[in-house]
Structures are given as structure tokens and as C-alpha cells.
């Protein structure tokens, strides 16, 4: 479960620039924005978009989304935080990953915009937020006779 998503300010500027262009860059920017919106909305990062086919080994915990038309978005997950650090063509992202190889890109200070991820209904509810337990309908339980129970559960109870 993610708590926050951090987006590098260069990524936001690149997205704005790509949106202003035509064809492939605009399409890739729209897909990237959809992925970001899905993650902020509480969707799992594995379900938010399509990943690049090759597994990345240069940087630990990296996720590389395939935005289509040769564009990629490079992200890193660390505990319950998700960082979007690079967006660009396949070659640009490849060069960036080469420059970050065997480093932790999160150790150097980077200007980031932080968004809180909305909790999903499947997230656990803290016990302190629960009020009274739901009252049970005991009248419905009292209407069932022993005879009915023996017929329903005949395989468990001997005649």
C-alpha cells in the first residue's frame, strides 16, 4: 500500500512540454498522466499501466512504464513511497539509468512535488476507527429449528 507519490519537478515540466507537442509525445504524456492519476487514486502500481518488456537491473526497485511510441517513465518504489524520476524517449531513459547505475537515485536531494495516495476500500481499517460492532439479527437465528439444521448439515451430523 502506497502512502505518497513523489514527482520530480523536471518530470512535470517535461509532461507539460510533451502535451504541447503533437502525435507521439502528446500521446505518451497523456498515458503518463493517466498512470499517475491511477496511482494517486489508489490503484496498485502493477495495474496502473503497462511496463517495459525488459527487466531493469541497473537500479534497484525500479519500475519502467512503457508509454508507447518509444517513450518511457522511470519510477522507483521504496517502502510505501513511489518516486517518478524520469520521463522521455527510450534512449533518454536508458542514458539516465546508465548515469544512475550502482547508485541510489533517492540519496541526492531532488526537488519533488508530493501527492498523497487515496486509500482504497481494500486497505485495512484501523481498529481505533471502528465504533460499535454491527448488531446481529438474533431473531433470524432463533427461527431455525434443530430439524432444519440436521437436514442441511446431514453430512456432518449422524442420523
mmCIF file of C-alpha atoms in Angstrom:
data_model
loop_
_atom_site.group_PDB
_atom_site.id
_atom_site.type_symbol
_atom_site.label_atom_id
_atom_site.label_comp_id
_atom_site.label_asym_id
_atom_site.label_seq_id
_atom_site.Cartn_x
_atom_site.Cartn_y
_atom_site.Cartn_z
ATOM 1 C CA UNK A 1 0.000 0.000 0.000
ATOM 2 C CA UNK A 2 1.442 3.354 -1.026
ATOM 3 C CA UNK A 3 1.134 6.460 1.116
ATOM 4 C CA UNK A 4 2.644 9.104 -1.138
ATOM 5 C CA UNK A 5 3.825 9.619 -4.672
ATOM 6 C CA UNK A 6 6.748 11.955 -5.345
ATOM 7 C CA UNK A 7 7.068 13.517 -8.806
ATOM 8 C CA UNK A 8 10.315 15.188 -9.828
ATOM 9 C CA UNK A 9 9.725 18.773 -10.984
ATOM 10 C CA UNK A 10 11.602 18.014 -14.236
ATOM 11 C CA UNK A 11 9.080 15.274 -14.953
ATOM 12 C CA UNK A 12 6.200 17.732 -14.556
ATOM 13 C CA UNK A 13 7.909 20.239 -16.862
ATOM 14 C CA UNK A 14 8.627 17.518 -19.414
ATOM 15 C CA UNK A 15 4.991 16.385 -19.295
ATOM 16 C CA UNK A 16 3.816 19.960 -19.960
ATOM 17 C CA UNK A 17 6.240 20.288 -22.868
ATOM 18 C CA UNK A 18 5.169 16.930 -24.328
ATOM 19 C CA UNK A 19 1.471 17.855 -24.027
ATOM 20 C CA UNK A 20 2.099 20.933 -26.180
ATOM 21 C CA UNK A 21 3.598 18.817 -28.979
ATOM 22 C CA UNK A 22 1.767 16.661 -31.489
ATOM 23 C CA UNK A 23 1.433 12.933 -32.091
ATOM 24 C CA UNK A 24 3.754 10.604 -30.153
ATOM 25 C CA UNK A 25 4.935 12.973 -27.379
ATOM 26 C CA UNK A 26 1.382 14.152 -26.652
ATOM 27 C CA UNK A 27 0.060 10.577 -26.604
ATOM 28 C CA UNK A 28 2.880 9.465 -24.257
ATOM 29 C CA UNK A 29 2.246 12.415 -21.921
ATOM 30 C CA UNK A 30 -1.441 11.533 -21.742
ATOM 31 C CA UNK A 31 -0.624 7.916 -20.887
ATOM 32 C CA UNK A 32 1.856 9.034 -18.229
ATOM 33 C CA UNK A 33 -0.725 11.355 -16.687
ATOM 34 C CA UNK A 34 -3.267 8.519 -16.671
ATOM 35 C CA UNK A 35 -0.804 6.263 -14.840
ATOM 36 C CA UNK A 36 -0.040 8.992 -12.298
ATOM 37 C CA UNK A 37 -3.751 9.672 -11.741
ATOM 38 C CA UNK A 38 -4.449 5.963 -11.257
ATOM 39 C CA UNK A 39 -1.702 5.608 -8.659
ATOM 40 C CA UNK A 40 -2.816 8.728 -6.777
ATOM 41 C CA UNK A 41 -6.364 7.351 -6.946
ATOM 42 C CA UNK A 42 -5.239 4.258 -5.051
ATOM 43 C CA UNK A 43 -4.670 1.792 -7.875
ATOM 44 C CA UNK A 44 -1.829 -0.703 -7.467
ATOM 45 C CA UNK A 45 1.338 0.272 -9.366
ATOM 46 C CA UNK A 46 1.250 -3.055 -11.175
ATOM 47 C CA UNK A 47 -2.228 -2.316 -12.510
ATOM 48 C CA UNK A 48 -1.719 1.382 -13.260
ATOM 49 C CA UNK A 49 -0.082 0.925 -16.647
ATOM 50 C CA UNK A 50 1.935 -1.264 -18.975
ATOM 51 C CA UNK A 51 5.546 -1.994 -18.068
ATOM 52 C CA UNK A 52 8.528 -2.124 -20.362
ATOM 53 C CA UNK A 53 9.289 -5.654 -21.521
ATOM 54 C CA UNK A 54 12.869 -5.789 -20.294
ATOM 55 C CA UNK A 55 13.623 -6.115 -16.596
ATOM 56 C CA UNK A 56 15.827 -3.331 -15.297
ATOM 57 C CA UNK A 57 18.890 -4.355 -13.268
ATOM 58 C CA UNK A 58 20.936 -1.137 -13.206
ATOM 59 C CA UNK A 59 18.929 0.473 -10.397
ATOM 60 C CA UNK A 60 17.219 -1.337 -7.520
ATOM 61 C CA UNK A 61 13.438 -1.208 -7.074
ATOM 62 C CA UNK A 62 12.933 0.470 -10.476
ATOM 63 C CA UNK A 63 9.722 0.314 -12.490
ATOM 64 C CA UNK A 64 9.806 1.340 -16.129
ATOM 65 C CA UNK A 65 6.414 2.097 -17.667
ATOM 66 C CA UNK A 66 6.038 1.801 -21.431
ATOM 67 C CA UNK A 67 4.134 4.873 -22.617
ATOM 68 C CA UNK A 68 4.115 3.796 -26.257
ATOM 69 C CA UNK A 69 5.747 5.308 -29.328
ATOM 70 C CA UNK A 70 9.229 4.819 -27.815
ATOM 71 C CA UNK A 71 8.566 6.754 -24.572
ATOM 72 C CA UNK A 72 9.167 5.503 -21.037
ATOM 73 C CA UNK A 73 8.572 6.662 -17.458
ATOM 74 C CA UNK A 74 11.125 5.565 -14.846
ATOM 75 C CA UNK A 75 9.945 5.173 -11.250
ATOM 76 C CA UNK A 76 11.308 3.772 -8.003
ATOM 77 C CA UNK A 77 9.345 2.225 -5.146
ATOM 78 C CA UNK A 78 10.821 2.434 -1.678
ATOM 79 C CA UNK A 79 8.706 1.060 1.172
ATOM 80 C CA UNK A 80 5.346 2.864 0.933
ATOM 81 C CA UNK A 81 6.659 5.747 -1.215
ATOM 82 C CA UNK A 82 6.663 5.900 -5.018
ATOM 83 C CA UNK A 83 9.024 8.210 -6.924
ATOM 84 C CA UNK A 84 8.628 9.259 -10.562
ATOM 85 C CA UNK A 85 12.086 10.415 -11.558
ATOM 86 C CA UNK A 86 12.351 10.438 -15.357
ATOM 87 C CA UNK A 87 10.172 10.587 -18.444
ATOM 88 C CA UNK A 88 11.395 10.656 -22.016
ATOM 89 C CA UNK A 89 12.290 8.607 -25.041
ATOM 90 C CA UNK A 90 13.676 5.133 -24.632
ATOM 91 C CA UNK A 91 17.210 6.406 -25.316
ATOM 92 C CA UNK A 92 16.913 9.307 -22.844
ATOM 93 C CA UNK A 93 15.690 6.978 -20.099
ATOM 94 C CA UNK A 94 18.421 4.487 -20.946
ATOM 95 C CA UNK A 95 21.108 7.183 -20.581
ATOM 96 C CA UNK A 96 19.578 8.330 -17.292
ATOM 97 C CA UNK A 97 19.582 4.766 -15.952
ATOM 98 C CA UNK A 98 23.220 4.362 -17.036
ATOM 99 C CA UNK A 99 24.133 7.512 -15.102
ATOM 100 C CA UNK A 100 22.315 6.204 -12.008
ATOM 101 C CA UNK A 101 23.732 2.660 -12.180
ATOM 102 C CA UNK A 102 25.041 1.341 -8.881
ATOM 103 C CA UNK A 103 23.784 4.464 -7.091
ATOM 104 C CA UNK A 104 20.675 5.155 -5.139
ATOM 105 C CA UNK A 105 18.986 7.995 -7.056
ATOM 106 C CA UNK A 106 16.983 8.870 -3.952
ATOM 107 C CA UNK A 107 20.006 9.787 -1.831
ATOM 108 C CA UNK A 108 20.757 13.031 -3.654
ATOM 109 C CA UNK A 109 18.330 15.870 -2.927
ATOM 110 C CA UNK A 110 15.842 16.391 -5.742
ATOM 111 C CA UNK A 111 13.016 18.903 -5.994
ATOM 112 C CA UNK A 112 9.830 16.860 -5.754
ATOM 113 C CA UNK A 113 6.134 17.540 -5.605
ATOM 114 C CA UNK A 114 4.413 15.163 -3.178
ATOM 115 C CA UNK A 115 0.867 13.810 -3.528
ATOM 116 C CA UNK A 116 -0.996 11.692 -1.004
ATOM 117 C CA UNK A 117 -2.371 8.430 -2.389
ATOM 118 C CA UNK A 118 -6.065 7.891 -1.711
ATOM 119 C CA UNK A 119 -6.752 4.758 0.317
ATOM 120 C CA UNK A 120 -8.639 2.022 -1.470
ATOM 121 C CA UNK A 121 -11.617 0.175 0.024
ATOM 122 C CA UNK A 122 -9.395 -2.910 0.340
ATOM 123 C CA UNK A 123 -6.977 -1.108 2.656
ATOM 124 C CA UNK A 124 -7.211 -2.276 6.266
ATOM 125 C CA UNK A 125 -9.284 -0.110 8.588
ATOM 126 C CA UNK A 126 -7.574 0.789 11.872
ATOM 127 C CA UNK A 127 -9.316 -0.662 14.916
ATOM 128 C CA UNK A 128 -9.452 2.752 16.579
ATOM 129 C CA UNK A 129 -11.781 3.989 13.821
ATOM 130 C CA UNK A 130 -14.344 1.259 14.428
ATOM 131 C CA UNK A 131 -17.329 2.204 16.556
ATOM 132 C CA UNK A 132 -19.816 -0.343 17.770
ATOM 133 C CA UNK A 133 -19.831 -3.690 16.036
ATOM 134 C CA UNK A 134 -22.711 -4.323 13.665
ATOM 135 C CA UNK A 135 -25.702 -5.655 15.634
ATOM 136 C CA UNK A 136 -26.637 -9.194 14.680
ATOM 137 C CA UNK A 137 -30.153 -10.191 13.849
ATOM 138 C CA UNK A 138 -30.679 -12.789 16.578
ATOM 139 C CA UNK A 139 -34.334 -13.247 15.674
ATOM 140 C CA UNK A 140 -33.377 -14.864 12.365
ATOM 141 C CA UNK A 141 -31.094 -17.303 14.162
ATOM 142 C CA UNK A 142 -33.817 -18.343 16.630
ATOM 143 C CA UNK A 143 -36.256 -19.290 13.838
ATOM 144 C CA UNK A 144 -34.078 -22.172 12.605
ATOM 145 C CA UNK A 145 -35.076 -25.460 14.192
ATOM 146 C CA UNK A 146 -32.820 -28.351 15.103
ATOM 147 C CA UNK A 147 -34.600 -30.482 12.486
ATOM 148 C CA UNK A 148 -33.734 -27.963 9.739
ATOM 149 C CA UNK A 149 -30.120 -27.791 10.846
ATOM 150 C CA UNK A 150 -29.804 -31.588 10.818
ATOM 151 C CA UNK A 151 -31.157 -31.757 7.269
ATOM 152 C CA UNK A 152 -28.808 -29.063 5.978
ATOM 153 C CA UNK A 153 -25.744 -30.419 7.731
ATOM 154 C CA UNK A 154 -26.607 -34.128 7.465
ATOM 155 C CA UNK A 155 -23.113 -34.979 6.286
ATOM 156 C CA UNK A 156 -21.596 -33.609 9.468
ATOM 157 C CA UNK A 157 -24.098 -34.993 11.968
ATOM 158 C CA UNK A 158 -25.067 -38.666 12.182
ATOM 159 C CA UNK A 159 -28.815 -39.522 11.992
#
